[in-house]
């Protein structure tokens, strides 16, 4: 029997487990270990709560667990928990599928002021991640600045702009829904340091901004490039630009809020201004592919700044880490003998959920080709270690109890009411 430990119960971990089972069948025993009591990683805590169709992929991961792969939840690896070196003693192969949970820093003065958040924190807050349940998200000021031109920036802006009715069929955390109902936010600006052609929005996410019930999407036509260039764009990008052009051309309406997409605006500094914040941005221009500052600055008054500028993986003791790129040093998913990495921890934080699937297949093939069973203890070894340390993990059965309780507690029209406290989850799981 080949014993494999996968660290991280998100999409990257599940696609690897699925591929290993497909490749090795009954000859492999897999433990998926996660620091949270709940599986599915970004599907539960990252994908926007109003994008339920994307979240439906969790059924596929559920089938992996139902097929016999073990879930070992609420068990930390690294950071004072079980070491990667210890896992390598117990398992024939260890796969790091730990994602990229940390916010990248803006590197400008004022980014540590209260009211300045990274997207991992804000997204974790509205998705009910236990670590961010108590986050203070100031929503009493009309202005919000969302920095970055990726889909996460759109997600954050859209959730902040939506009404309670629009969120009714979502699984947004109860504390976030309550705070958003009271929100005074009505002037949300998504700020890109480069131009519309350089934005990494995708078509569906961009178009959605044009269908918000209380907020109008606004683009300054002067920021848009000459339409003659659109024909040369890749089809998806052309659709993004078409949406931006439609927003710029749309007549004013009487919606009480706006989501402005503002380009060529590079954040320079953030200052406290009474009870609020003042974000200074510099107008930029592109000299070929190079971003150039013009020296022209303007100020944006807001109560909340959300930096959606990408993520970094969390380093693990003894595992080579590329701090500049925020990921583990690896060669096609191999870090060292019997130690592998997949997903964002391998490639960096880019791509859709499905992009992790080929990664998982490649790592599974690498394990099948290079790692032989060596009589290691596998699950029995981990269970004995956890018992010695007095740690009772949340199992698949425990997770099923949490899942059933969340679904049973759902408000009308919503898929579930999430638990956010670990203690509550553990109690329902019988731990
Ligand atoms: P992203 O697409 O890489 O966008 C990051 C943005 O941050 C870029 O516009 C980048 O600008 C900007 N940026 C970086 N450093 C900056 C700085 N110091 N100051 C100002 N701006 C800065 O990343 P993401 O939005 O975090 O998304 C991560 C991945 O998840 C992406 O592949 C995304 O498509 C995916 N995702 C998909 C969905 C969906 O399909 N619904 C939802 C959410 C996320 P430059 O380009 O100028 O560097």
CSV table of C-alpha atoms and ligand atoms in Angstrom, one decimal:
chain,number,residue,atom,x,y,z
A,1,UNK,CA,0.0,0.0,0.0
A,2,UNK,CA,1.3,3.5,-0.9
A,3,UNK,CA,0.5,6.0,1.8
A,4,UNK,CA,0.0,9.6,0.7
A,5,UNK,CA,-0.7,12.7,2.8
A,6,UNK,CA,-2.2,15.7,1.0
A,7,UNK,CA,-1.9,18.9,3.0
A,8,UNK,CA,-4.9,21.2,2.2
A,9,UNK,CA,-8.5,20.2,1.5
A,10,UNK,CA,-9.1,22.7,-1.3
A,11,UNK,CA,-9.5,22.1,-5.1
A,12,UNK,CA,-5.8,21.4,-5.7
A,13,UNK,CA,-5.8,18.7,-3.0
A,14,UNK,CA,-8.9,17.1,-4.2
A,15,UNK,CA,-7.9,16.9,-7.8
A,16,UNK,CA,-4.6,15.3,-6.7
A,17,UNK,CA,-6.5,12.7,-4.6
A,18,UNK,CA,-8.9,12.0,-7.4
A,19,UNK,CA,-6.1,11.5,-9.9
A,20,UNK,CA,-4.2,9.2,-7.5
A,21,UNK,CA,-7.2,7.0,-6.9
A,22,UNK,CA,-7.9,6.9,-10.6
A,23,UNK,CA,-4.3,5.9,-11.3
A,24,UNK,CA,-3.6,3.5,-8.4
A,25,UNK,CA,-7.0,2.4,-7.2
A,26,UNK,CA,-6.9,0.2,-4.1
A,27,UNK,CA,-3.1,0.4,-4.0
A,28,UNK,CA,-3.1,3.9,-2.5
A,29,UNK,CA,-4.4,5.2,0.9
A,30,UNK,CA,-4.8,8.9,1.1
A,31,UNK,CA,-5.2,11.3,4.0
A,32,UNK,CA,-6.3,14.9,3.2
A,33,UNK,CA,-5.2,17.0,6.2
A,34,UNK,CA,-6.6,20.6,6.7
A,35,UNK,CA,-6.2,23.2,9.4
A,36,UNK,CA,-9.9,24.0,9.2
A,37,UNK,CA,-12.6,21.7,10.5
A,38,UNK,CA,-14.3,22.0,7.1
A,39,UNK,CA,-13.1,20.7,3.7
A,40,UNK,CA,-13.1,22.4,0.2
A,41,UNK,CA,-10.8,25.3,0.8
A,42,UNK,CA,-11.5,28.1,-1.6
A,43,UNK,CA,-14.8,26.7,-2.7
A,44,UNK,CA,-16.1,27.3,0.8
A,45,UNK,CA,-14.0,30.3,1.9
A,46,UNK,CA,-12.9,32.0,-1.4
A,47,UNK,CA,-15.4,31.7,-4.2
A,48,UNK,CA,-18.0,34.5,-3.8
A,49,UNK,CA,-21.1,33.5,-1.8
A,50,UNK,CA,-23.4,34.6,-4.7
A,51,UNK,CA,-21.6,32.3,-7.2
A,52,UNK,CA,-23.3,29.1,-6.1
A,53,UNK,CA,-22.9,27.5,-9.5
A,54,UNK,CA,-19.1,27.5,-9.1
A,55,UNK,CA,-19.4,26.2,-5.5
A,56,UNK,CA,-21.4,23.2,-6.9
A,57,UNK,CA,-18.1,21.5,-7.8
A,58,UNK,CA,-17.8,20.5,-4.1
A,59,UNK,CA,-20.1,17.5,-5.0
A,60,UNK,CA,-17.1,16.1,-7.0
A,61,UNK,CA,-14.8,16.5,-4.0
A,62,UNK,CA,-17.5,15.0,-1.7
A,63,UNK,CA,-17.4,11.9,-3.9
A,64,UNK,CA,-13.7,11.6,-3.4
A,65,UNK,CA,-14.2,11.4,0.4
A,66,UNK,CA,-17.2,9.2,0.0
A,67,UNK,CA,-15.0,6.9,-2.0
A,68,UNK,CA,-12.6,6.3,0.9
A,69,UNK,CA,-10.1,9.1,0.9
A,70,UNK,CA,-9.8,10.3,4.6
A,71,UNK,CA,-10.5,13.8,5.7
A,72,UNK,CA,-8.4,14.8,8.7
A,73,UNK,CA,-9.8,18.2,9.6
A,74,UNK,CA,-8.8,20.8,12.2
A,75,UNK,CA,-5.2,19.6,12.2
A,76,UNK,CA,-2.4,22.1,11.6
A,77,UNK,CA,0.6,21.2,9.5
A,78,UNK,CA,3.6,23.4,10.3
A,79,UNK,CA,3.2,26.5,12.4
A,80,UNK,CA,3.5,24.5,15.7
A,81,UNK,CA,1.4,21.6,14.4
A,82,UNK,CA,2.6,18.5,12.7
A,83,UNK,CA,5.8,19.1,10.8
A,84,UNK,CA,6.3,18.2,7.1
A,85,UNK,CA,9.4,16.2,8.1
A,86,UNK,CA,7.1,14.2,10.5
A,87,UNK,CA,4.6,13.6,7.7
A,88,UNK,CA,7.5,12.3,5.5
A,89,UNK,CA,8.4,9.8,8.1
A,90,UNK,CA,4.9,8.4,8.2
A,91,UNK,CA,3.8,8.7,4.5
A,92,UNK,CA,5.5,7.5,1.3
A,93,UNK,CA,4.6,10.8,-0.4
A,94,UNK,CA,3.5,14.2,0.9
A,95,UNK,CA,1.7,16.7,-1.4
A,96,UNK,CA,1.4,20.4,-0.3
A,97,UNK,CA,-1.8,21.8,-1.6
A,98,UNK,CA,-1.9,24.7,0.9
A,99,UNK,CA,-2.9,27.4,-1.6
A,100,UNK,CA,-2.0,31.0,-1.1
A,101,UNK,CA,-3.8,32.3,2.0
A,102,UNK,CA,-1.8,35.5,2.7
A,103,UNK,CA,-2.5,38.9,1.2
A,104,UNK,CA,0.3,40.5,-0.7
A,105,UNK,CA,1.4,43.9,0.7
A,106,UNK,CA,0.8,47.1,-1.2
A,107,UNK,CA,4.1,48.5,0.0
A,108,UNK,CA,2.8,52.1,0.5
A,109,UNK,CA,2.6,54.2,3.6
A,110,UNK,CA,-0.6,53.8,5.6
A,111,UNK,CA,-1.5,50.2,4.5
A,112,UNK,CA,-1.5,49.1,8.1
A,113,UNK,CA,-4.1,51.6,9.2
A,114,UNK,CA,-7.5,50.4,10.6
A,115,UNK,CA,-9.9,50.1,7.7
A,116,UNK,CA,-7.3,49.0,5.2
A,117,UNK,CA,-7.9,45.3,4.5
A,118,UNK,CA,-6.5,42.7,2.1
A,119,UNK,CA,-8.9,40.7,0.0
A,120,UNK,CA,-8.1,37.4,1.8
A,121,UNK,CA,-9.4,39.1,5.0
A,122,UNK,CA,-12.5,40.6,3.4
A,123,UNK,CA,-13.4,37.5,1.4
A,124,UNK,CA,-12.7,35.3,4.5
A,125,UNK,CA,-15.0,37.6,6.5
A,126,UNK,CA,-18.0,37.5,4.1
A,127,UNK,CA,-17.5,33.8,3.5
A,128,UNK,CA,-17.4,32.8,7.2
A,129,UNK,CA,-13.8,31.8,7.5
A,130,UNK,CA,-13.2,31.3,11.3
A,131,UNK,CA,-10.1,33.4,11.3
A,132,UNK,CA,-11.8,36.4,9.9
A,133,UNK,CA,-15.3,36.2,11.6
A,134,UNK,CA,-14.4,39.0,14.0
A,135,UNK,CA,-12.9,41.3,11.4
A,136,UNK,CA,-13.8,45.0,11.8
A,137,UNK,CA,-15.1,46.0,8.3
A,138,UNK,CA,-16.0,49.7,8.4
A,139,UNK,CA,-19.1,50.3,6.3
A,140,UNK,CA,-20.4,53.5,7.8
A,141,UNK,CA,-18.7,55.7,5.2
A,142,UNK,CA,-20.1,55.9,1.6
A,143,UNK,CA,-16.7,55.5,-0.1
A,144,UNK,CA,-14.8,52.2,-0.6
A,145,UNK,CA,-11.6,51.9,-2.6
A,146,UNK,CA,-10.9,48.5,-4.1
A,147,UNK,CA,-7.4,48.3,-5.4
A,148,UNK,CA,-6.6,45.8,-8.2
A,149,UNK,CA,-8.0,44.8,-11.6
A,150,UNK,CA,-8.6,41.1,-11.2
A,151,UNK,CA,-11.7,39.1,-10.5
A,152,UNK,CA,-11.2,39.2,-6.8
A,153,UNK,CA,-11.6,43.0,-6.9
A,154,UNK,CA,-14.8,42.6,-8.8
A,155,UNK,CA,-16.0,40.0,-6.3
A,156,UNK,CA,-15.3,42.3,-3.4
A,157,UNK,CA,-17.0,45.3,-5.1
A,158,UNK,CA,-20.0,43.3,-6.1
A,159,UNK,CA,-20.6,41.8,-2.7
A,160,UNK,CA,-20.3,45.3,-1.1
A,161,UNK,CA,-22.7,46.7,-3.7
A,162,UNK,CA,-25.4,44.0,-3.5
A,163,UNK,CA,-28.7,44.4,-1.6
A,164,UNK,CA,-30.0,41.8,1.0
A,165,UNK,CA,-32.4,40.6,-1.7
A,166,UNK,CA,-29.6,40.0,-4.2
A,167,UNK,CA,-27.7,38.1,-1.5
A,168,UNK,CA,-30.8,36.0,-0.4
A,169,UNK,CA,-29.8,32.9,-2.4
A,170,UNK,CA,-26.1,33.1,-1.3
A,171,UNK,CA,-24.3,31.4,1.6
A,172,UNK,CA,-22.8,34.7,2.8
A,173,UNK,CA,-21.9,34.5,6.5
A,174,UNK,CA,-24.6,35.7,8.8
A,175,UNK,CA,-22.4,38.5,10.4
A,176,UNK,CA,-21.5,39.8,7.0
A,177,UNK,CA,-25.1,39.8,5.8
A,178,UNK,CA,-26.2,41.7,8.9
A,179,UNK,CA,-23.4,44.3,8.5
A,180,UNK,CA,-24.1,44.8,4.8
A,181,UNK,CA,-27.8,45.4,5.5
A,182,UNK,CA,-26.7,48.4,7.7
A,183,UNK,CA,-24.0,49.5,5.2
A,184,UNK,CA,-23.8,53.2,4.1
A,185,UNK,CA,-21.5,52.2,1.2
A,186,UNK,CA,-22.6,53.7,-2.1
A,187,UNK,CA,-19.4,54.9,-3.9
A,188,UNK,CA,-17.2,51.9,-4.7
A,189,UNK,CA,-14.2,52.5,-6.9
A,190,UNK,CA,-12.2,49.6,-8.5
A,191,UNK,CA,-8.8,51.1,-9.1
A,192,UNK,CA,-6.4,49.7,-11.8
A,193,UNK,CA,-2.8,50.9,-12.0
A,194,UNK,CA,-2.8,50.1,-15.7
A,195,UNK,CA,-5.4,50.4,-18.4
A,196,UNK,CA,-8.6,48.5,-19.5
A,197,UNK,CA,-6.6,46.3,-21.9
A,198,UNK,CA,-4.3,45.3,-19.1
A,199,UNK,CA,-7.1,44.3,-16.6
A,200,UNK,CA,-7.3,40.6,-15.8
A,201,UNK,CA,-11.1,40.6,-15.4
A,202,UNK,CA,-13.1,37.8,-17.1
A,203,UNK,CA,-16.2,38.5,-19.2
A,204,UNK,CA,-18.9,37.0,-17.0
A,205,UNK,CA,-17.6,38.8,-13.9
A,206,UNK,CA,-17.3,42.1,-15.7
A,207,UNK,CA,-20.8,41.9,-17.3
A,208,UNK,CA,-22.3,41.1,-13.9
A,209,UNK,CA,-21.4,44.6,-12.7
A,210,UNK,CA,-24.0,45.9,-15.2
A,211,UNK,CA,-26.8,44.0,-13.5
A,212,UNK,CA,-26.7,45.2,-9.9
A,213,UNK,CA,-30.0,46.4,-8.6
A,214,UNK,CA,-28.9,49.4,-6.5
A,215,UNK,CA,-25.5,50.2,-8.1
A,216,UNK,CA,-24.6,51.5,-11.5
A,217,UNK,CA,-21.3,50.5,-13.2
A,218,UNK,CA,-19.4,53.6,-14.3
A,219,UNK,CA,-16.4,54.0,-16.6
A,220,UNK,CA,-14.9,57.2,-17.8
A,221,UNK,CA,-14.8,57.0,-21.6
A,222,UNK,CA,-11.6,58.9,-21.6
A,223,UNK,CA,-9.9,55.9,-20.0
A,224,UNK,CA,-10.8,53.6,-22.8
A,225,UNK,CA,-8.4,52.9,-25.7
A,226,UNK,CA,-9.3,53.6,-29.3
A,227,UNK,CA,-11.8,50.9,-30.3
A,228,UNK,CA,-9.8,50.1,-33.4
A,229,UNK,CA,-7.5,48.0,-31.1
A,230,UNK,CA,-10.3,45.8,-29.9
A,231,UNK,CA,-10.2,43.5,-32.9
A,232,UNK,CA,-6.8,42.2,-32.0
A,233,UNK,CA,-7.8,41.2,-28.5
A,234,UNK,CA,-8.3,37.6,-27.4
A,235,UNK,CA,-12.1,36.9,-27.5
A,236,UNK,CA,-12.6,36.9,-23.7
A,237,UNK,CA,-10.8,40.2,-23.3
A,238,UNK,CA,-12.8,41.7,-26.2
A,239,UNK,CA,-16.0,40.8,-24.2
A,240,UNK,CA,-14.5,42.5,-21.1
A,241,UNK,CA,-13.8,45.6,-23.1
A,242,UNK,CA,-17.2,45.5,-24.7
A,243,UNK,CA,-18.8,45.6,-21.2
A,244,UNK,CA,-16.5,48.5,-20.1
A,245,UNK,CA,-17.5,50.4,-23.3
A,246,UNK,CA,-21.2,49.7,-22.6
A,247,UNK,CA,-20.8,51.0,-19.0
A,248,UNK,CA,-19.1,54.2,-20.3
A,249,UNK,CA,-21.9,54.8,-22.9
A,250,UNK,CA,-24.8,54.1,-20.6
A,251,UNK,CA,-27.0,57.1,-19.6
A,252,UNK,CA,-27.1,58.0,-16.0
A,253,UNK,CA,-29.9,56.3,-14.0
A,254,UNK,CA,-31.4,56.8,-10.6
A,255,UNK,CA,-29.6,54.0,-8.8
A,256,UNK,CA,-28.4,55.2,-5.5
A,257,UNK,CA,-25.0,53.7,-5.6
A,258,UNK,CA,-22.1,53.3,-8.1
A,259,UNK,CA,-19.3,50.9,-8.9
A,260,UNK,CA,-16.7,53.0,-10.7
A,261,UNK,CA,-14.0,51.3,-12.7
A,262,UNK,CA,-11.1,53.8,-12.7
A,263,UNK,CA,-7.9,53.1,-14.6
A,264,UNK,CA,-4.4,54.5,-14.7
A,265,UNK,CA,-4.6,55.1,-10.9
A,266,UNK,CA,-1.6,53.9,-8.8
A,267,UNK,CA,-2.0,53.9,-5.1
A,268,UNK,CA,0.6,56.1,-3.4
A,269,UNK,CA,-0.3,56.5,0.3
A,270,UNK,CA,-3.2,56.1,2.7
A,271,UNK,CA,-3.8,58.5,5.5
A,272,UNK,CA,-6.2,58.7,8.4
A,273,UNK,CA,-8.7,61.5,8.0
A,274,UNK,CA,-10.8,62.0,11.0
A,275,UNK,CA,-12.7,58.8,11.4
A,276,UNK,CA,-12.1,57.9,7.7
A,277,UNK,CA,-9.3,57.4,5.2
A,278,UNK,CA,-7.8,59.3,2.4
A,279,UNK,CA,-6.2,57.3,-0.4
A,280,UNK,CA,-3.9,59.2,-2.7
A,281,UNK,CA,-3.5,57.8,-6.2
A,282,UNK,CA,-1.2,59.0,-9.0
A,283,UNK,CA,-2.3,59.1,-12.6
A,284,UNK,CA,-0.2,56.7,-14.7
A,285,UNK,CA,0.3,56.1,-18.4
A,286,UNK,CA,1.8,53.3,-20.3
A,287,UNK,CA,5.0,53.8,-22.3
A,288,UNK,CA,4.8,50.6,-24.3
A,289,UNK,CA,4.5,47.9,-21.7
A,290,UNK,CA,6.1,50.1,-19.0
A,291,UNK,CA,4.0,51.8,-16.3
A,292,UNK,CA,5.0,55.4,-15.9
A,293,UNK,CA,3.8,57.9,-13.2
A,294,UNK,CA,2.7,61.3,-14.3
A,295,UNK,CA,3.1,63.0,-11.0
A,296,UNK,CA,-0.5,64.0,-11.0
A,297,UNK,CA,-2.2,63.0,-7.8
A,298,UNK,CA,-5.8,62.9,-6.6
A,299,UNK,CA,-7.4,62.0,-3.3
A,300,UNK,CA,-10.2,59.5,-2.7
A,301,UNK,CA,-12.2,59.8,0.5
A,302,UNK,CA,-13.3,56.4,1.9
A,303,UNK,CA,-13.9,54.4,5.0
A,304,UNK,CA,-12.5,51.2,3.7
A,305,UNK,CA,-9.7,50.3,1.4
A,306,UNK,CA,-9.5,46.7,0.1
A,307,UNK,CA,-6.3,45.6,-1.6
A,308,UNK,CA,-7.1,42.9,-4.1
A,309,UNK,CA,-3.6,42.6,-5.5
A,310,UNK,CA,-2.9,38.9,-5.2
A,311,UNK,CA,-1.9,36.3,-2.6
A,312,UNK,CA,1.1,34.4,-1.3
A,313,UNK,CA,1.5,30.9,0.1
A,314,UNK,CA,2.5,30.4,3.7
A,315,UNK,CA,6.0,29.1,4.1
A,316,UNK,CA,6.5,25.8,6.0
A,317,UNK,CA,9.6,25.0,8.1
A,318,UNK,CA,12.2,23.0,6.2
A,319,UNK,CA,10.5,23.5,2.8
A,320,UNK,CA,12.3,25.7,0.2
A,321,UNK,CA,10.2,28.8,-0.4
A,322,UNK,CA,10.5,31.5,-3.0
A,323,UNK,CA,9.4,34.6,-1.0
A,324,UNK,CA,9.5,36.9,-4.1
A,325,UNK,CA,6.9,34.8,-6.0
A,326,UNK,CA,5.1,33.7,-2.8
A,327,UNK,CA,5.2,29.9,-3.6
A,328,UNK,CA,7.3,26.8,-2.9
A,329,UNK,CA,10.4,26.2,-5.0
A,330,UNK,CA,9.6,23.2,-7.2
A,331,UNK,CA,10.3,21.6,-10.5
A,332,UNK,CA,7.1,20.6,-12.3
A,333,UNK,CA,5.4,20.0,-8.9
A,334,UNK,CA,8.3,18.2,-7.3
A,335,UNK,CA,10.0,19.9,-4.3
A,336,UNK,CA,12.3,17.1,-3.0
A,337,UNK,CA,12.3,13.3,-2.9
A,338,UNK,CA,8.7,12.2,-2.0
A,339,UNK,CA,7.6,15.8,-1.4
A,340,UNK,CA,5.3,17.4,-4.0
A,341,UNK,CA,3.3,20.6,-4.4
A,342,UNK,CA,0.2,21.4,-6.4
A,343,UNK,CA,-2.2,24.3,-7.1
A,344,UNK,CA,-1.5,27.9,-6.1
A,345,UNK,CA,1.3,26.7,-3.7
A,346,UNK,CA,3.0,25.4,-6.8
A,347,UNK,CA,2.2,28.0,-9.5
A,348,UNK,CA,1.2,31.1,-7.6
A,349,UNK,CA,-2.3,32.5,-7.3
A,350,UNK,CA,-3.7,32.5,-10.8
A,351,UNK,CA,-6.3,30.6,-12.9
A,352,UNK,CA,-9.7,29.2,-12.2
A,353,UNK,CA,-10.7,26.3,-9.9
A,354,UNK,CA,-10.4,23.9,-12.9
A,355,UNK,CA,-6.8,25.0,-13.6
A,356,UNK,CA,-5.8,22.9,-10.5
A,357,UNK,CA,-7.0,19.7,-12.2
A,358,UNK,CA,-4.1,19.2,-14.6
A,359,UNK,CA,-1.8,20.1,-11.8
A,360,UNK,CA,-3.2,17.3,-9.7
A,361,UNK,CA,-3.0,14.8,-12.5
A,362,UNK,CA,0.6,15.7,-13.1
A,363,UNK,CA,1.6,15.3,-9.5
A,364,UNK,CA,-0.3,12.0,-9.2
A,365,UNK,CA,1.6,10.7,-12.3
A,366,UNK,CA,4.8,11.9,-10.7
A,367,UNK,CA,4.1,10.0,-7.5
A,368,UNK,CA,3.0,6.9,-9.3
A,369,UNK,CA,6.2,6.9,-11.4
A,370,UNK,CA,8.7,7.7,-8.7
A,371,UNK,CA,7.5,6.6,-5.3
A,372,UNK,CA,7.3,3.0,-4.1
A,373,UNK,CA,5.6,1.7,-1.0
A,374,UNK,CA,8.1,1.3,1.9
A,375,UNK,CA,6.1,-0.1,4.7
A,376,UNK,CA,5.4,3.3,6.3
A,377,UNK,CA,2.6,3.6,8.9
A,378,UNK,CA,0.4,6.1,7.0
A,379,UNK,CA,-2.9,6.9,8.6
A,380,UNK,CA,-2.2,4.7,11.6
A,381,UNK,CA,1.0,6.7,12.3
A,382,UNK,CA,-0.8,10.0,12.1
A,383,UNK,CA,-3.7,8.8,14.3
A,384,UNK,CA,-1.2,7.6,16.9
A,385,UNK,CA,0.7,10.9,16.8
A,386,UNK,CA,-2.5,13.0,17.2
A,387,UNK,CA,-3.7,10.8,20.0
A,388,UNK,CA,-0.4,11.3,21.8
A,389,UNK,CA,-0.9,15.1,21.4
A,390,UNK,CA,-4.5,15.0,22.5
A,391,UNK,CA,-5.8,16.2,19.1
A,392,UNK,CA,-9.2,14.8,17.9
A,393,UNK,CA,-9.5,15.6,14.2
A,394,UNK,CA,-12.8,16.3,12.4
A,395,UNK,CA,-13.5,13.3,10.2
A,396,UNK,CA,-15.6,13.0,7.0
A,397,UNK,CA,-18.5,11.8,9.2
A,398,UNK,CA,-18.0,14.9,11.4
A,399,UNK,CA,-18.0,17.1,8.4
A,400,UNK,CA,-21.2,15.5,7.1
A,401,UNK,CA,-22.8,16.3,10.4
A,402,UNK,CA,-21.7,20.0,10.1
A,403,UNK,CA,-22.9,20.1,6.5
A,404,UNK,CA,-26.3,18.7,7.4
A,405,UNK,CA,-26.7,21.1,10.3
A,406,UNK,CA,-25.8,24.1,8.1
A,407,UNK,CA,-28.2,23.0,5.4
A,408,UNK,CA,-31.0,22.5,7.9
A,409,UNK,CA,-30.4,26.0,9.4
A,410,UNK,CA,-30.5,27.7,6.0
A,411,UNK,CA,-32.9,30.7,5.6
A,412,UNK,CA,-35.5,30.3,2.9
A,413,UNK,CA,-33.9,30.3,-0.6
A,414,UNK,CA,-30.3,30.0,0.8
A,415,UNK,CA,-28.2,26.9,0.5
A,416,UNK,CA,-26.9,26.9,4.0
A,417,UNK,CA,-26.2,29.0,7.2
A,418,UNK,CA,-22.5,28.6,7.8
A,419,UNK,CA,-21.0,27.9,11.2
A,420,UNK,CA,-18.1,30.3,11.7
A,421,UNK,CA,-16.8,29.3,15.1
A,422,UNK,CA,-14.5,26.3,15.3
A,423,UNK,CA,-16.0,25.3,18.7
A,424,UNK,CA,-19.5,25.1,17.2
A,425,UNK,CA,-18.3,23.1,14.3
A,426,UNK,CA,-16.4,20.7,16.5
A,427,UNK,CA,-19.4,20.3,18.8
A,428,UNK,CA,-21.7,19.4,15.9
A,429,UNK,CA,-19.0,17.1,14.5
A,430,UNK,CA,-19.0,15.2,17.8
A,431,UNK,CA,-15.3,16.1,18.6
B,1,LIG,P1,-5.1,38.9,-10.4
B,1,LIG,O1,-6.0,38.5,-11.5
B,1,LIG,O2,-3.7,38.5,-10.6
B,1,LIG,O3,-5.2,40.5,-10.2
B,1,LIG,C1,-4.4,41.2,-9.4
B,1,LIG,C2,-4.5,42.7,-9.7
B,1,LIG,O4,-3.7,43.4,-8.7
B,1,LIG,C3,-3.9,43.0,-11.0
B,1,LIG,O5,-4.7,43.9,-11.7
B,1,LIG,C4,-2.6,43.7,-10.7
B,1,LIG,O6,-2.2,44.7,-11.5
B,1,LIG,C5,-3.0,44.4,-9.4
B,1,LIG,N1,-1.8,44.7,-8.5
B,1,LIG,C6,-0.8,43.9,-8.1
B,1,LIG,N2,0.0,44.6,-7.3
B,1,LIG,C7,-0.5,45.9,-7.2
B,1,LIG,C8,0.0,47.1,-6.6
B,1,LIG,N3,1.0,47.1,-5.8
B,1,LIG,N4,-0.8,48.2,-6.7
B,1,LIG,C9,-1.9,48.2,-7.5
B,1,LIG,N5,-2.4,47.1,-8.1
B,1,LIG,C10,-1.6,46.0,-8.0
B,1,LIG,O7,-5.5,38.3,-9.0
B,1,LIG,P2,-6.9,38.1,-8.2
B,1,LIG,O8,-7.9,39.1,-8.6
B,1,LIG,O9,-6.4,38.0,-6.8
B,1,LIG,O10,-7.3,36.7,-8.7
B,1,LIG,C11,-6.5,35.5,-8.5
B,1,LIG,C12,-7.0,34.4,-9.5
B,1,LIG,O11,-8.3,33.9,-9.1
B,1,LIG,C13,-7.1,34.9,-10.9
B,1,LIG,O12,-6.7,34.0,-11.8
B,1,LIG,C14,-8.6,35.1,-11.0
B,1,LIG,O13,-9.1,35.1,-12.3
B,1,LIG,C15,-9.1,34.0,-10.2
B,1,LIG,N6,-10.5,34.3,-9.7
B,1,LIG,C16,-11.5,33.9,-10.5
B,1,LIG,C17,-12.8,34.2,-10.2
B,1,LIG,C18,-13.9,33.7,-11.1
B,1,LIG,O14,-13.7,33.0,-12.0
B,1,LIG,N7,-15.2,34.1,-10.8
B,1,LIG,C19,-13.1,34.9,-9.0
B,1,LIG,C20,-12.0,35.3,-8.2
B,1,LIG,C21,-10.7,35.0,-8.6
B,1,LIG,P3,-1.1,44.5,-12.7
B,1,LIG,O15,-1.7,43.6,-13.7
B,1,LIG,O16,-0.7,45.9,-13.1
B,1,LIG,O17,0.1,43.8,-12.0
